[in-house]
PDB file of C-alpha atoms in Angstrom:
ATOM      1  CA  MET B   6     181.670 -70.344  56.243  1.00 93.00           C
ATOM      2  CA  ALA B   7     185.312 -70.566  55.152  1.00 96.00           C
ATOM      3  CA  GLU B   8     187.791 -71.365  57.901  1.00 98.00           C
ATOM      4  CA  ARG B   9     191.435 -70.359  58.123  1.00 98.00           C
ATOM      5  CA  VAL B  10     194.074 -71.244  60.702  1.00 98.00           C
ATOM      6  CA  ARG B  11     197.089 -69.140  61.641  1.00 98.00           C
ATOM      7  CA  ALA B  12     199.881 -69.567  64.165  1.00 98.00           C
ATOM      8  CA  VAL B  13     201.649 -67.218  66.520  1.00 97.00           C
ATOM      9  CA  LEU B  14     204.941 -69.117  66.193  1.00 97.00           C
ATOM     10  CA  VAL B  15     207.190 -68.395  69.168  1.00 97.00           C
ATOM     11  CA  THR B  16     210.852 -69.333  68.678  1.00 96.00           C
ATOM     12  CA  PRO B  17     213.267 -70.477  71.402  1.00 95.00           C
ATOM     13  CA  ASP B  18     214.723 -66.941  71.351  1.00 93.00           C
ATOM     14  CA  GLY B  19     211.350 -65.435  72.252  1.00 91.00           C
ATOM     15  CA  THR B  20     210.749 -63.962  68.800  1.00 95.00           C
ATOM     16  CA  MET B  21     207.702 -64.511  66.617  1.00 96.00           C
ATOM     17  CA  LEU B  22     207.798 -65.670  62.983  1.00 97.00           C
ATOM     18  CA  VAL B  23     205.778 -63.465  60.639  1.00 96.00           C
ATOM     19  CA  ILE B  24     205.467 -63.178  56.880  1.00 94.00           C
ATOM     20  CA  ARG B  25     206.058 -59.756  55.329  1.00 95.00           C
ATOM     21  CA  ARG B  26     203.738 -59.356  52.349  1.00 94.00           C
ATOM     22  CA  THR B  27     204.745 -57.077  49.522  1.00 93.00           C
ATOM     23  CA  ARG B  28     202.104 -56.730  46.818  1.00 90.00           C
ATOM     24  CA  PRO B  29     201.911 -54.349  43.877  1.00 89.00           C
ATOM     25  CA  GLY B  30     199.996 -51.202  44.802  1.00 91.00           C
ATOM     26  CA  VAL B  31     199.497 -52.193  48.457  1.00 93.00           C
ATOM     27  CA  PRO B  32     201.475 -50.896  51.459  1.00 95.00           C
ATOM     28  CA  VAL B  33     203.685 -53.572  53.052  1.00 97.00           C
ATOM     29  CA  TYR B  34     201.983 -55.579  55.784  1.00 97.00           C
ATOM     30  CA  TRP B  35     202.665 -58.709  57.857  1.00 97.00           C
ATOM     31  CA  VAL B  36     200.602 -61.849  58.477  1.00 97.00           C
ATOM     32  CA  LEU B  37     200.989 -64.913  60.624  1.00 97.00           C
ATOM     33  CA  PRO B  38     201.787 -68.209  58.886  1.00 96.00           C
ATOM     34  CA  GLY B  39     198.741 -70.284  58.036  1.00 96.00           C
ATOM     35  CA  GLY B  40     195.970 -70.682  55.521  1.00 95.00           C
ATOM     36  CA  GLY B  41     192.724 -72.345  54.646  1.00 96.00           C
ATOM     37  CA  VAL B  42     191.282 -75.474  56.202  1.00 98.00           C
ATOM     38  CA  GLU B  43     190.836 -77.997  53.400  1.00 97.00           C
ATOM     39  CA  PRO B  44     188.234 -80.792  53.196  1.00 96.00           C
ATOM     40  CA  GLY B  45     190.954 -83.455  53.602  1.00 96.00           C
ATOM     41  CA  ASP B  46     192.266 -81.977  56.872  1.00 97.00           C
ATOM     42  CA  ALA B  47     191.363 -84.167  59.863  1.00 98.00           C
ATOM     43  CA  SER B  48     191.051 -81.100  62.127  1.00 97.00           C
ATOM     44  CA  ARG B  49     191.914 -77.422  62.337  1.00 98.00           C
ATOM     45  CA  GLU B  50     195.123 -78.358  64.125  1.00 97.00           C
ATOM     46  CA  ALA B  51     195.988 -80.783  61.293  1.00 97.00           C
ATOM     47  CA  ALA B  52     195.387 -77.968  58.802  1.00 98.00           C
ATOM     48  CA  LEU B  53     197.672 -75.716  60.841  1.00 98.00           C
ATOM     49  CA  HIS B  54     200.468 -78.305  60.835  1.00 97.00           C
ATOM     50  CA  ARG B  55     200.064 -78.736  57.057  1.00 96.00           C
ATOM     51  CA  GLU B  56     200.184 -74.983  56.474  1.00 95.00           C
ATOM     52  CA  ILE B  57     203.272 -74.523  58.678  1.00 95.00           C
ATOM     53  CA  HIS B  58     204.985 -77.295  56.737  1.00 93.00           C
ATOM     54  CA  GLU B  59     204.010 -75.768  53.363  1.00 91.00           C
ATOM     55  CA  GLU B  60     204.835 -72.167  54.230  1.00 90.00           C
ATOM     56  CA  ILE B  61     208.046 -72.503  56.233  1.00 91.00           C
ATOM     57  CA  ALA B  62     208.969 -76.212  56.127  1.00 91.00           C
ATOM     58  CA  GLY B  63     208.616 -76.239  59.893  1.00 94.00           C
ATOM     59  CA  LYS B  64     207.114 -78.303  62.659  1.00 94.00           C
ATOM     60  CA  ALA B  65     205.449 -76.650  65.620  1.00 96.00           C
ATOM     61  CA  ASP B  66     203.981 -77.716  68.920  1.00 97.00           C
ATOM     62  CA  VAL B  67     200.515 -76.212  69.186  1.00 96.00           C
ATOM     63  CA  VAL B  68     199.973 -74.878  72.700  1.00 96.00           C
ATOM     64  CA  ARG B  69     196.389 -73.622  72.554  1.00 96.00           C
ATOM     65  CA  LEU B  70     193.773 -71.685  70.631  1.00 97.00           C
ATOM     66  CA  LEU B  71     194.530 -68.040  71.305  1.00 96.00           C
ATOM     67  CA  HIS B  72     191.792 -66.103  69.510  1.00 97.00           C
ATOM     68  CA  THR B  73     189.110 -66.317  66.812  1.00 98.00           C
ATOM     69  CA  VAL B  74     188.301 -63.547  64.338  1.00 97.00           C
ATOM     70  CA  GLU B  75     185.176 -63.576  62.185  1.00 95.00           C
ATOM     71  CA  THR B  76     184.838 -61.224  59.234  1.00 91.00           C
ATOM     72  CA  GLY B  77     182.345 -61.506  56.428  1.00 88.00           C
ATOM     73  CA  GLY B  78     182.103 -65.137  55.387  1.00 92.00           C
ATOM     74  CA  GLU B  79     185.395 -66.176  56.972  1.00 96.00           C
ATOM     75  CA  ARG B  80     186.424 -67.372  60.417  1.00 98.00           C
ATOM     76  CA  GLN B  81     190.120 -67.333  61.390  1.00 98.00           C
ATOM     77  CA  PHE B  82     191.483 -69.400  64.276  1.00 98.00           C
ATOM     78  CA  PHE B  83     194.744 -68.115  65.768  1.00 98.00           C
ATOM     79  CA  TYR B  84     196.820 -70.640  67.710  1.00 98.00           C
ATOM     80  CA  LEU B  85     199.762 -70.116  70.001  1.00 97.00           C
ATOM     81  CA  ALA B  86     202.555 -72.528  69.031  1.00 97.00           C
ATOM     82  CA  ARG B  87     206.231 -73.122  69.781  1.00 97.00           C
ATOM     83  CA  ILE B  88     208.644 -73.742  66.914  1.00 96.00           C
ATOM     84  CA  ALA B  89     212.316 -74.680  66.974  1.00 90.00           C
ATOM     85  CA  VAL B  90     213.086 -75.642  63.359  1.00 91.00           C
ATOM     86  CA  TRP B  91     212.004 -74.080  60.089  1.00 93.00           C
ATOM     87  CA  SER B  92     213.393 -73.395  56.609  1.00 88.00           C
ATOM     88  CA  PHE B  93     211.811 -70.679  54.533  1.00 76.00           C
ATOM     89  CA  GLU B  94     213.921 -71.776  51.548  1.00 79.00           C
ATOM     90  CA  ASP B  95     212.222 -75.194  51.567  1.00 81.00           C
ATOM     91  CA  ARG B  96     208.650 -73.890  51.593  1.00 75.00           C
ATOM     92  CA  ALA B  97     206.258 -75.625  49.228  1.00 70.00           C
ATOM     93  CA  GLY B  98     202.918 -73.804  49.428  1.00 62.00           C
ATOM     94  CA  PRO B  99     201.014 -73.319  46.162  1.00 58.00           C
ATOM     95  CA  GLU B 100     200.662 -69.561  46.728  1.00 58.00           C
ATOM     96  CA  PHE B 101     204.393 -68.951  46.282  1.00 54.00           C
ATOM     97  CA  GLY B 102     204.291 -69.780  42.578  1.00 55.00           C
ATOM     98  CA  ALA B 103     201.076 -67.909  41.798  1.00 57.00           C
ATOM     99  CA  GLU B 104     201.609 -64.964  39.500  1.00 58.00           C
ATOM    100  CA  GLY B 105     200.588 -61.555  40.824  1.00 62.00           C
ATOM    101  CA  ARG B 106     200.597 -62.643  44.495  1.00 70.00           C
ATOM    102  CA  GLY B 107     203.603 -60.480  45.361  1.00 83.00           C
ATOM    103  CA  GLU B 108     206.426 -61.429  47.693  1.00 88.00           C
ATOM    104  CA  TYR B 109     206.450 -63.434  50.908  1.00 88.00           C
ATOM    105  CA  ALA B 110     209.414 -62.881  53.252  1.00 89.00           C
ATOM    106  CA  LEU B 111     209.791 -64.655  56.562  1.00 92.00           C
ATOM    107  CA  GLU B 112     210.948 -62.458  59.428  1.00 94.00           C
ATOM    108  CA  GLU B 113     211.577 -62.849  63.140  1.00 95.00           C
ATOM    109  CA  VAL B 114     210.028 -60.068  65.193  1.00 96.00           C
ATOM    110  CA  PRO B 115     210.741 -59.541  68.889  1.00 95.00           C
ATOM    111  CA  LEU B 116     207.700 -60.569  70.897  1.00 93.00           C
ATOM    112  CA  THR B 117     207.686 -57.227  72.687  1.00 93.00           C
ATOM    113  CA  PRO B 118     205.458 -54.146  72.521  1.00 92.00           C
ATOM    114  CA  GLU B 119     208.142 -52.418  70.421  1.00 94.00           C
ATOM    115  CA  GLY B 120     208.457 -55.375  68.060  1.00 95.00           C
ATOM    116  CA  LEU B 121     204.711 -55.543  67.514  1.00 95.00           C
ATOM    117  CA  ASP B 122     204.444 -51.767  67.085  1.00 95.00           C
ATOM    118  CA  GLY B 123     207.141 -51.907  64.392  1.00 96.00           C
ATOM    119  CA  ILE B 124     205.005 -53.938  61.952  1.00 98.00           C
ATOM    120  CA  ASP B 125     201.562 -53.597  60.393  1.00 98.00           C
ATOM    121  CA  LEU B 126     200.279 -57.026  61.479  1.00 98.00           C
ATOM    122  CA  ARG B 127     196.947 -58.027  60.006  1.00 96.00           C
ATOM    123  CA  PRO B 128     194.236 -58.437  60.928  1.00 96.00           C
ATOM    124  CA  GLU B 129     194.417 -55.566  63.383  1.00 95.00           C
ATOM    125  CA  GLU B 130     192.327 -57.499  65.906  1.00 96.00           C
ATOM    126  CA  ILE B 131     195.023 -60.171  66.349  1.00 97.00           C
ATOM    127  CA  ALA B 132     197.679 -57.460  66.594  1.00 96.00           C
ATOM    128  CA  ARG B 133     195.689 -55.924  69.465  1.00 96.00           C
ATOM    129  CA  VAL B 134     195.255 -59.307  71.182  1.00 96.00           C
ATOM    130  CA  LEU B 135     198.996 -59.971  70.923  1.00 96.00           C
ATOM    131  CA  ARG B 136     199.902 -56.531  72.279  1.00 95.00           C
ATOM    132  CA  GLU B 137     197.636 -57.120  75.282  1.00 94.00           C
ATOM    133  CA  ALA B 138     199.021 -60.622  75.888  1.00 94.00           C
ATOM    134  CA  VAL B 139     202.646 -59.455  75.625  1.00 93.00           C
ATOM    135  CA  ALA B 140     201.969 -56.556  77.988  1.00 90.00           C
ATOM    136  CA  ALA B 141     200.503 -59.040  80.481  1.00 91.00           C
ATOM    137  CA  GLY B 142     203.526 -61.343  80.076  1.00 84.00           C
ATOM    138  CA  GLY B 143     201.469 -64.203  78.631  1.00 73.00           C
ATOM    139  CA  LEU B 144     203.322 -65.234  75.446  1.00 76.00           C
ATOM    140  CA  GLY B 145     207.038 -65.181  76.241  1.00 55.00           C
ATOM    141  CA  ARG B 146     209.409 -68.099  76.383  1.00 47.00           C
TER     142      ARG B 146
END
């Protein structure tokens, strides 16, 4: 089964970093930074650090595993992490140069019910988990 890792990256300002995906013929949607676990990765957490570095040239402190989503032949691990420094201009992931992949834009979204309701975060299951956690006060600063 393929494994992917993604991070709920909480900034010092209490916002969350998300990637707005714009693809031809598909309504705009948002995803959390991350990607596939590769054979050379020492662990899922190592894969997450690699992906954060590739996608936003950032370094994050992983706090804990937040949620797991399994669909079809894929399992996604969502981690809660704190991030203070990143540079979307210095990203180096291979997907950014692939033709036909559309646009990737990094955005900061308030980690509030209103902020989460203002984006179409995918997969929907993690959006629901985040809404519940924010409502319970569990992801803030």
